[in-house]
Amino acid sequence: MSSVVLFGALGTTQAEPLRVDWQVHGGCPGADSFWSALAERSERARRAEDDEAAKQVSIEIVKLKKGSVGRVSIDGTESRTIAGATCLEVIDALAIVTALSLEPGEPPPMPAPRATSLPPPPLVEEPAERSFVAASGPKSWRWGVGVGVGAFFTENIGGVVTTPLSLEYTNGVTLRLGFSRGTSDVVRSAGGPGGRFTWTTGRLDVCVPRGRSKIDLLPCLGLESGALQGEPVDVVHPQDSVRFWLAAHASARVAVNLIGPVDLELEGGVAFALSRPEFVVDPNFPIYEPSPLVFHMRSGPVVHFQ
């Protein structure tokens, strides 16, 4: 009788409380799959209650280009790393490692159930992606080169067509340096001689980028300056004159992504003249004085580089 009682006592298994820290990539089952696999292989483990002292089991599974790789560490001991064709295979293997670690005696050898162990390098360097780590955002900088056709409109002259070029740099905000050139038709004073005017303009914009969606709206502020050359027409002794001017401007751009790094932009805005040089043949024949407000527009492709 006593031998039977002793056999019964030795056959009693005391389940050890475990608490699992579960970090897996997208597409993996939840922690319940690990507990189910562990329960099939050992009666020596159970889930710990909320306030109960328990061993800490850390499990981490990440995605490789082909398959998954997982690591398990129990109470800070040296971790075991296992790879498999699927996440479920890795979970099954990690459950076996955990079950064997709870057996009495020396630590068990590494099992290889439908999986192979990986060499020592750190786990974070092996996977191609880690869904439980925030994905890196877009690069914080990019260059852009733009060309196109532009025009501006003044009260005295009307519309003037320009050929703008631009170079931009984006890092938090967009800085764009632009150049354009345009020539007006002949402007005549009342009953007197006339002149033709050519604008050579340099422009600096500061814009707030809205990301890289299909359609973006960018508000901009900036300064523009340049040389305004007047060429007399129907004047007895013609002499060209060049004056410099300065203006502040506000504009808005609509950028539509055509393909990859290429956007098509449409921009419109208004410039506020800070200096307004006059052109006269003599005091009796004023030809041109710039308007205080000049409306401008531009359209053309912009190619971005990173």
mmCIF file of C-alpha atoms in Angstrom:
data_model
loop_
_atom_site.group_PDB
_atom_site.id
_atom_site.type_symbol
_atom_site.label_atom_id
_atom_site.label_comp_id
_atom_site.label_asym_id
_atom_site.label_seq_id
_atom_site.Cartn_x
_atom_site.Cartn_y
_atom_site.Cartn_z
ATOM 1 C CA MET A 1 0.000 0.000 0.000
ATOM 2 C CA SER A 2 2.762 2.422 0.908
ATOM 3 C CA SER A 3 4.514 1.893 -2.419
ATOM 4 C CA VAL A 4 1.320 2.783 -4.258
ATOM 5 C CA VAL A 5 0.940 5.995 -2.256
ATOM 6 C CA LEU A 6 4.552 6.914 -2.883
ATOM 7 C CA PHE A 7 4.141 6.328 -6.644
ATOM 8 C CA GLY A 8 1.067 8.574 -6.648
ATOM 9 C CA ALA A 9 2.916 11.354 -4.852
ATOM 10 C CA LEU A 10 5.843 11.215 -7.262
ATOM 11 C CA GLY A 11 3.457 11.352 -10.220
ATOM 12 C CA THR A 12 1.924 14.635 -9.098
ATOM 13 C CA THR A 13 3.078 17.522 -11.316
ATOM 14 C CA GLN A 14 3.303 21.000 -9.843
ATOM 15 C CA ALA A 15 2.510 23.540 -12.614
ATOM 16 C CA GLU A 16 4.836 26.549 -12.574
ATOM 17 C CA PRO A 17 3.324 30.011 -13.173
ATOM 18 C CA LEU A 18 4.653 31.812 -16.261
ATOM 19 C CA ARG A 19 4.111 35.314 -17.580
ATOM 20 C CA VAL A 20 4.734 35.855 -21.333
ATOM 21 C CA ASP A 21 5.989 39.038 -23.004
ATOM 22 C CA TRP A 22 4.722 38.586 -26.589
ATOM 23 C CA GLN A 23 6.161 40.546 -29.534
ATOM 24 C CA VAL A 24 5.465 39.171 -33.014
ATOM 25 C CA HIS A 25 5.203 40.478 -36.562
ATOM 26 C CA GLY A 26 1.967 41.047 -38.448
ATOM 27 C CA GLY A 27 0.255 37.840 -39.578
ATOM 28 C CA CYS A 28 1.386 35.800 -36.556
ATOM 29 C CA PRO A 29 -1.236 34.229 -34.249
ATOM 30 C CA GLY A 30 -1.755 35.660 -30.781
ATOM 31 C CA ALA A 31 -0.185 34.475 -27.534
ATOM 32 C CA ASP A 32 -2.989 31.900 -27.064
ATOM 33 C CA SER A 33 -1.358 29.810 -29.813
ATOM 34 C CA PHE A 34 1.830 29.634 -27.737
ATOM 35 C CA TRP A 35 -0.054 28.612 -24.589
ATOM 36 C CA SER A 36 -1.920 25.884 -26.517
ATOM 37 C CA ALA A 37 1.343 24.499 -27.949
ATOM 38 C CA LEU A 38 2.966 24.619 -24.501
ATOM 39 C CA ALA A 39 0.031 22.836 -22.855
ATOM 40 C CA GLU A 40 0.302 19.983 -25.375
ATOM 41 C CA ARG A 41 3.939 19.408 -24.414
ATOM 42 C CA SER A 42 4.085 20.037 -20.675
ATOM 43 C CA GLU A 43 1.928 19.962 -17.549
ATOM 44 C CA ARG A 44 4.557 21.925 -15.670
ATOM 45 C CA ALA A 45 3.434 25.375 -16.897
ATOM 46 C CA ARG A 46 0.383 27.548 -16.442
ATOM 47 C CA ARG A 47 -0.540 31.212 -16.880
ATOM 48 C CA ALA A 48 0.319 33.324 -13.861
ATOM 49 C CA GLU A 49 -2.364 35.298 -12.064
ATOM 50 C CA ASP A 50 -2.117 39.109 -12.225
ATOM 51 C CA ASP A 51 -0.370 39.609 -8.843
ATOM 52 C CA GLU A 52 1.363 36.218 -8.677
ATOM 53 C CA ALA A 53 5.143 35.817 -8.679
ATOM 54 C CA ALA A 54 6.088 34.068 -11.892
ATOM 55 C CA LYS A 55 8.879 33.336 -14.326
ATOM 56 C CA GLN A 56 9.107 35.839 -17.181
ATOM 57 C CA VAL A 57 9.122 34.328 -20.683
ATOM 58 C CA SER A 58 10.135 36.807 -23.403
ATOM 59 C CA ILE A 59 9.175 35.822 -26.944
ATOM 60 C CA GLU A 60 10.049 37.821 -30.034
ATOM 61 C CA ILE A 61 9.260 36.764 -33.613
ATOM 62 C CA VAL A 62 10.193 38.792 -36.678
ATOM 63 C CA LYS A 63 9.636 38.420 -40.395
ATOM 64 C CA LEU A 64 12.371 37.317 -42.774
ATOM 65 C CA LYS A 65 12.241 37.518 -46.558
ATOM 66 C CA LYS A 66 11.466 33.806 -46.422
ATOM 67 C CA GLY A 67 9.801 32.580 -43.241
ATOM 68 C CA SER A 68 10.118 33.853 -39.682
ATOM 69 C CA VAL A 69 12.672 33.767 -36.880
ATOM 70 C CA GLY A 70 11.967 33.740 -33.144
ATOM 71 C CA ARG A 71 13.814 34.088 -29.882
ATOM 72 C CA VAL A 72 12.814 32.947 -26.387
ATOM 73 C CA SER A 73 14.416 33.857 -23.068
ATOM 74 C CA ILE A 74 13.195 32.635 -19.672
ATOM 75 C CA ASP A 75 13.862 34.779 -16.617
ATOM 76 C CA GLY A 76 16.711 36.564 -18.393
ATOM 77 C CA THR A 77 18.625 33.385 -19.213
ATOM 78 C CA GLU A 78 20.544 33.049 -22.475
ATOM 79 C CA SER A 79 18.044 33.166 -25.305
ATOM 80 C CA ARG A 80 17.380 30.450 -27.867
ATOM 81 C CA THR A 81 16.846 31.450 -31.518
ATOM 82 C CA ILE A 82 14.873 29.340 -33.997
ATOM 83 C CA ALA A 83 13.850 29.904 -37.625
ATOM 84 C CA GLY A 84 10.999 28.304 -39.508
ATOM 85 C CA ALA A 85 9.081 28.442 -42.756
ATOM 86 C CA THR A 86 6.041 29.964 -41.018
ATOM 87 C CA CYS A 87 5.339 31.874 -37.837
ATOM 88 C CA LEU A 88 3.285 28.945 -36.535
ATOM 89 C CA GLU A 89 6.281 26.609 -36.919
ATOM 90 C CA VAL A 90 8.427 29.029 -34.923
ATOM 91 C CA ILE A 91 5.793 29.265 -32.166
ATOM 92 C CA ASP A 92 5.636 25.465 -31.987
ATOM 93 C CA ALA A 93 9.429 25.240 -31.671
ATOM 94 C CA LEU A 94 9.598 27.973 -29.009
ATOM 95 C CA ALA A 95 6.910 26.164 -27.017
ATOM 96 C CA ILE A 96 9.089 23.009 -27.059
ATOM 97 C CA VAL A 97 12.113 24.994 -25.847
ATOM 98 C CA THR A 98 10.036 26.466 -23.024
ATOM 99 C CA ALA A 99 8.592 23.073 -22.039
ATOM 100 C CA LEU A 100 12.012 21.431 -21.927
ATOM 101 C CA SER A 101 13.426 24.276 -19.838
ATOM 102 C CA LEU A 102 10.884 23.444 -17.132
ATOM 103 C CA GLU A 103 12.004 19.836 -16.876
ATOM 104 C CA PRO A 104 14.232 19.053 -13.871
ATOM 105 C CA GLY A 105 17.930 18.460 -14.383
ATOM 106 C CA GLU A 106 20.368 20.000 -16.843
ATOM 107 C CA PRO A 107 19.091 22.467 -19.453
ATOM 108 C CA PRO A 108 17.858 20.579 -22.533
ATOM 109 C CA PRO A 109 19.598 20.677 -25.907
ATOM 110 C CA MET A 110 18.227 22.869 -28.685
ATOM 111 C CA PRO A 111 15.316 21.112 -30.432
ATOM 112 C CA ALA A 112 14.834 21.353 -34.171
ATOM 113 C CA PRO A 113 11.190 20.552 -34.942
ATOM 114 C CA ARG A 114 10.713 21.592 -38.558
ATOM 115 C CA ALA A 115 13.021 24.566 -37.915
ATOM 116 C CA THR A 116 16.695 25.378 -37.886
ATOM 117 C CA SER A 117 18.679 27.448 -35.423
ATOM 118 C CA LEU A 118 20.349 30.642 -36.586
ATOM 119 C CA PRO A 119 23.951 31.815 -36.041
ATOM 120 C CA PRO A 120 24.723 34.205 -33.169
ATOM 121 C CA PRO A 121 24.275 37.699 -34.814
ATOM 122 C CA PRO A 122 21.693 39.962 -33.114
ATOM 123 C CA LEU A 123 18.112 39.250 -34.055
ATOM 124 C CA VAL A 124 17.323 42.852 -34.982
ATOM 125 C CA GLU A 125 19.896 42.759 -37.787
ATOM 126 C CA GLU A 126 18.508 39.659 -39.494
ATOM 127 C CA PRO A 127 14.847 40.382 -40.448
ATOM 128 C CA ALA A 128 13.843 42.281 -43.532
ATOM 129 C CA GLU A 129 10.992 43.945 -41.669
ATOM 130 C CA ARG A 130 9.612 44.257 -38.155
ATOM 131 C CA SER A 131 5.957 45.097 -37.955
ATOM 132 C CA PHE A 132 6.113 45.784 -34.211
ATOM 133 C CA VAL A 133 8.749 48.493 -34.764
ATOM 134 C CA ALA A 134 7.479 51.736 -36.242
ATOM 135 C CA ALA A 135 8.231 51.922 -39.934
ATOM 136 C CA SER A 136 10.707 54.573 -40.899
ATOM 137 C CA GLY A 137 9.156 57.642 -42.511
ATOM 138 C CA PRO A 138 10.121 59.222 -45.805
ATOM 139 C CA LYS A 139 13.526 60.811 -46.146
ATOM 140 C CA SER A 140 13.658 64.252 -44.610
ATOM 141 C CA TRP A 141 15.258 65.901 -47.657
ATOM 142 C CA ARG A 142 14.834 66.035 -51.416
ATOM 143 C CA TRP A 143 15.893 68.169 -54.340
ATOM 144 C CA GLY A 144 13.708 69.384 -57.179
ATOM 145 C CA VAL A 145 14.266 70.950 -60.585
ATOM 146 C CA GLY A 146 11.437 72.661 -62.453
ATOM 147 C CA VAL A 147 10.790 74.271 -65.829
ATOM 148 C CA GLY A 148 7.656 75.689 -67.354
ATOM 149 C CA VAL A 149 5.758 78.644 -68.718
ATOM 150 C CA GLY A 150 4.758 81.655 -66.641
ATOM 151 C CA ALA A 151 3.018 84.986 -66.991
ATOM 152 C CA PHE A 152 2.331 88.097 -64.936
ATOM 153 C CA PHE A 153 -0.219 90.830 -65.324
ATOM 154 C CA THR A 154 0.136 94.580 -64.637
ATOM 155 C CA GLU A 155 -2.240 97.467 -65.001
ATOM 156 C CA ASN A 156 -0.119 99.414 -67.531
ATOM 157 C CA ILE A 157 1.117 96.616 -69.761
ATOM 158 C CA GLY A 158 -1.269 93.670 -69.421
ATOM 159 C CA GLY A 159 0.151 90.183 -69.673
ATOM 160 C CA VAL A 160 3.807 89.268 -70.098
ATOM 161 C CA VAL A 161 4.863 85.683 -70.853
ATOM 162 C CA THR A 162 7.957 84.385 -69.006
ATOM 163 C CA THR A 163 10.154 81.277 -69.077
ATOM 164 C CA PRO A 164 10.775 80.232 -65.457
ATOM 165 C CA LEU A 165 13.404 77.797 -64.142
ATOM 166 C CA SER A 166 13.637 76.670 -60.515
ATOM 167 C CA LEU A 167 15.784 74.690 -58.085
ATOM 168 C CA GLU A 168 14.368 73.635 -54.724
ATOM 169 C CA TYR A 169 15.445 71.893 -51.537
ATOM 170 C CA THR A 170 13.037 70.356 -49.003
ATOM 171 C CA ASN A 171 13.903 69.600 -45.395
ATOM 172 C CA GLY A 172 10.933 70.370 -43.146
ATOM 173 C CA VAL A 173 10.104 73.354 -45.372
ATOM 174 C CA THR A 174 10.765 73.876 -49.072
ATOM 175 C CA LEU A 175 13.189 76.555 -50.254
ATOM 176 C CA ARG A 176 12.865 77.329 -53.956
ATOM 177 C CA LEU A 177 15.181 79.559 -55.962
ATOM 178 C CA GLY A 178 13.680 80.591 -59.284
ATOM 179 C CA PHE A 179 14.712 82.573 -62.351
ATOM 180 C CA SER A 180 12.555 83.911 -65.179
ATOM 181 C CA ARG A 181 12.740 86.223 -68.127
ATOM 182 C CA GLY A 182 10.004 87.896 -70.129
ATOM 183 C CA THR A 183 9.560 90.739 -72.640
ATOM 184 C CA SER A 184 6.493 92.920 -73.080
ATOM 185 C CA ASP A 185 4.892 94.272 -76.218
ATOM 186 C CA VAL A 186 5.530 97.926 -77.057
ATOM 187 C CA VAL A 187 4.086 100.282 -74.457
ATOM 188 C CA ARG A 188 3.229 103.792 -75.651
ATOM 189 C CA SER A 189 2.588 106.969 -73.732
ATOM 190 C CA ALA A 190 -0.453 109.045 -74.673
ATOM 191 C CA GLY A 191 0.362 110.715 -77.981
ATOM 192 C CA GLY A 192 4.106 110.136 -77.603
ATOM 193 C CA PRO A 193 6.936 107.632 -77.979
ATOM 194 C CA GLY A 194 6.942 104.149 -76.568
ATOM 195 C CA GLY A 195 9.161 101.445 -75.169
ATOM 196 C CA ARG A 196 9.586 97.693 -74.809
ATOM 197 C CA PHE A 197 10.467 96.213 -71.415
ATOM 198 C CA THR A 198 12.337 93.059 -70.410
ATOM 199 C CA TRP A 199 12.181 91.585 -66.898
ATOM 200 C CA THR A 200 15.014 89.383 -65.600
ATOM 201 C CA THR A 201 13.839 88.094 -62.231
ATOM 202 C CA GLY A 202 15.347 86.158 -59.350
ATOM 203 C CA ARG A 203 12.971 84.810 -56.740
ATOM 204 C CA LEU A 204 13.209 83.028 -53.384
ATOM 205 C CA ASP A 205 10.188 81.148 -51.980
ATOM 206 C CA VAL A 206 9.626 79.483 -48.627
ATOM 207 C CA CYS A 207 6.801 76.931 -48.828
ATOM 208 C CA VAL A 208 5.190 74.478 -46.428
ATOM 209 C CA PRO A 209 5.173 71.009 -48.044
ATOM 210 C CA ARG A 210 2.175 68.740 -47.545
ATOM 211 C CA GLY A 211 3.935 65.403 -48.080
ATOM 212 C CA ARG A 212 3.855 63.289 -51.235
ATOM 213 C CA SER A 213 0.180 62.590 -51.800
ATOM 214 C CA LYS A 214 -1.363 62.480 -55.272
ATOM 215 C CA ILE A 215 -2.466 66.127 -55.077
ATOM 216 C CA ASP A 216 -0.711 68.616 -52.753
ATOM 217 C CA LEU A 217 -1.383 72.261 -51.903
ATOM 218 C CA LEU A 218 1.651 74.358 -50.881
ATOM 219 C CA PRO A 219 1.289 77.930 -49.537
ATOM 220 C CA CYS A 220 4.388 80.085 -50.129
ATOM 221 C CA LEU A 221 5.865 83.459 -49.165
ATOM 222 C CA GLY A 222 8.927 85.081 -50.657
ATOM 223 C CA LEU A 223 10.889 87.929 -52.181
ATOM 224 C CA GLU A 224 11.720 88.685 -55.784
ATOM 225 C CA SER A 225 14.082 91.160 -57.362
ATOM 226 C CA GLY A 226 15.722 91.765 -60.684
ATOM 227 C CA ALA A 227 16.545 94.072 -63.526
ATOM 228 C CA LEU A 228 13.925 95.865 -65.620
ATOM 229 C CA GLN A 229 15.359 96.980 -68.933
ATOM 230 C CA GLY A 230 13.563 99.628 -71.006
ATOM 231 C CA GLU A 231 14.217 99.858 -74.747
ATOM 232 C CA PRO A 232 12.862 103.060 -76.367
ATOM 233 C CA VAL A 233 10.727 102.809 -79.514
ATOM 234 C CA ASP A 234 10.202 105.695 -81.966
ATOM 235 C CA VAL A 235 12.708 107.876 -80.135
ATOM 236 C CA VAL A 236 15.177 110.059 -82.026
ATOM 237 C CA HIS A 237 18.196 109.195 -79.895
ATOM 238 C CA PRO A 238 17.278 105.842 -78.269
ATOM 239 C CA GLN A 239 19.165 104.767 -75.181
ATOM 240 C CA ASP A 240 18.370 101.669 -73.135
ATOM 241 C CA SER A 241 17.890 102.053 -69.408
ATOM 242 C CA VAL A 242 18.104 99.384 -66.681
ATOM 243 C CA ARG A 243 16.479 99.777 -63.279
ATOM 244 C CA PHE A 244 16.394 97.409 -60.329
ATOM 245 C CA TRP A 245 13.290 96.611 -58.335
ATOM 246 C CA LEU A 246 12.197 94.606 -55.270
ATOM 247 C CA ALA A 247 8.861 92.993 -54.362
ATOM 248 C CA ALA A 248 7.377 90.641 -51.779
ATOM 249 C CA HIS A 249 4.939 87.997 -52.876
ATOM 250 C CA ALA A 250 2.480 85.379 -51.636
ATOM 251 C CA SER A 251 1.416 82.410 -53.705
ATOM 252 C CA ALA A 252 -0.063 78.937 -53.625
ATOM 253 C CA ARG A 253 0.894 75.862 -55.628
ATOM 254 C CA VAL A 254 -1.126 72.826 -56.581
ATOM 255 C CA ALA A 255 1.148 69.843 -57.339
ATOM 256 C CA VAL A 256 -0.297 66.779 -59.068
ATOM 257 C CA ASN A 257 1.901 63.688 -59.103
ATOM 258 C CA LEU A 258 2.141 62.401 -62.678
ATOM 259 C CA ILE A 259 4.468 59.436 -62.204
ATOM 260 C CA GLY A 260 7.139 58.580 -59.632
ATOM 261 C CA PRO A 261 9.196 61.697 -58.834
ATOM 262 C CA VAL A 262 7.546 63.911 -61.479
ATOM 263 C CA ASP A 263 4.893 66.465 -60.454
ATOM 264 C CA LEU A 264 2.908 68.876 -62.575
ATOM 265 C CA GLU A 265 2.562 72.220 -60.758
ATOM 266 C CA LEU A 266 0.174 75.106 -61.201
ATOM 267 C CA GLU A 267 0.968 78.248 -59.200
ATOM 268 C CA GLY A 268 -0.788 81.559 -58.747
ATOM 269 C CA GLY A 269 -0.069 84.566 -56.550
ATOM 270 C CA VAL A 270 0.380 88.284 -56.143
ATOM 271 C CA ALA A 271 3.513 90.445 -55.729
ATOM 272 C CA PHE A 272 3.606 93.674 -53.694
ATOM 273 C CA ALA A 273 6.063 96.216 -55.131
ATOM 274 C CA LEU A 274 8.554 97.524 -52.562
ATOM 275 C CA SER A 275 10.319 99.729 -55.126
ATOM 276 C CA ARG A 276 8.786 101.079 -58.357
ATOM 277 C CA PRO A 277 11.234 102.616 -60.868
ATOM 278 C CA GLU A 278 9.728 104.930 -63.525
ATOM 279 C CA PHE A 279 10.655 105.084 -67.203
ATOM 280 C CA VAL A 280 10.319 108.363 -69.097
ATOM 281 C CA VAL A 281 11.626 109.765 -72.380
ATOM 282 C CA ASP A 282 11.601 113.203 -70.827
ATOM 283 C CA PRO A 283 9.462 114.667 -68.053
ATOM 284 C CA ASN A 284 6.674 115.259 -70.571
ATOM 285 C CA PHE A 285 6.555 111.673 -71.797
ATOM 286 C CA PRO A 286 6.328 109.089 -68.985
ATOM 287 C CA ILE A 287 6.235 105.594 -70.490
ATOM 288 C CA TYR A 288 5.882 103.160 -67.609
ATOM 289 C CA GLU A 289 5.607 102.904 -63.849
ATOM 290 C CA PRO A 290 5.043 99.392 -62.363
ATOM 291 C CA SER A 291 1.734 98.726 -60.631
ATOM 292 C CA PRO A 292 1.749 98.318 -56.833
ATOM 293 C CA LEU A 293 0.242 94.843 -57.290
ATOM 294 C CA VAL A 294 1.333 92.342 -59.926
ATOM 295 C CA PHE A 295 -0.518 89.044 -60.393
ATOM 296 C CA HIS A 296 1.483 86.083 -61.622
ATOM 297 C CA MET A 297 1.028 82.430 -62.546
ATOM 298 C CA ARG A 298 3.230 79.532 -63.607
ATOM 299 C CA SER A 299 2.752 75.964 -64.791
ATOM 300 C CA GLY A 300 5.194 73.189 -65.568
ATOM 301 C CA PRO A 301 6.765 69.904 -64.435
ATOM 302 C CA VAL A 302 9.047 69.503 -61.399
ATOM 303 C CA VAL A 303 11.338 66.490 -61.006
ATOM 304 C CA HIS A 304 12.318 65.473 -57.440
ATOM 305 C CA PHE A 305 15.504 63.687 -56.343
ATOM 306 C CA GLN A 306 16.383 62.052 -53.013
#
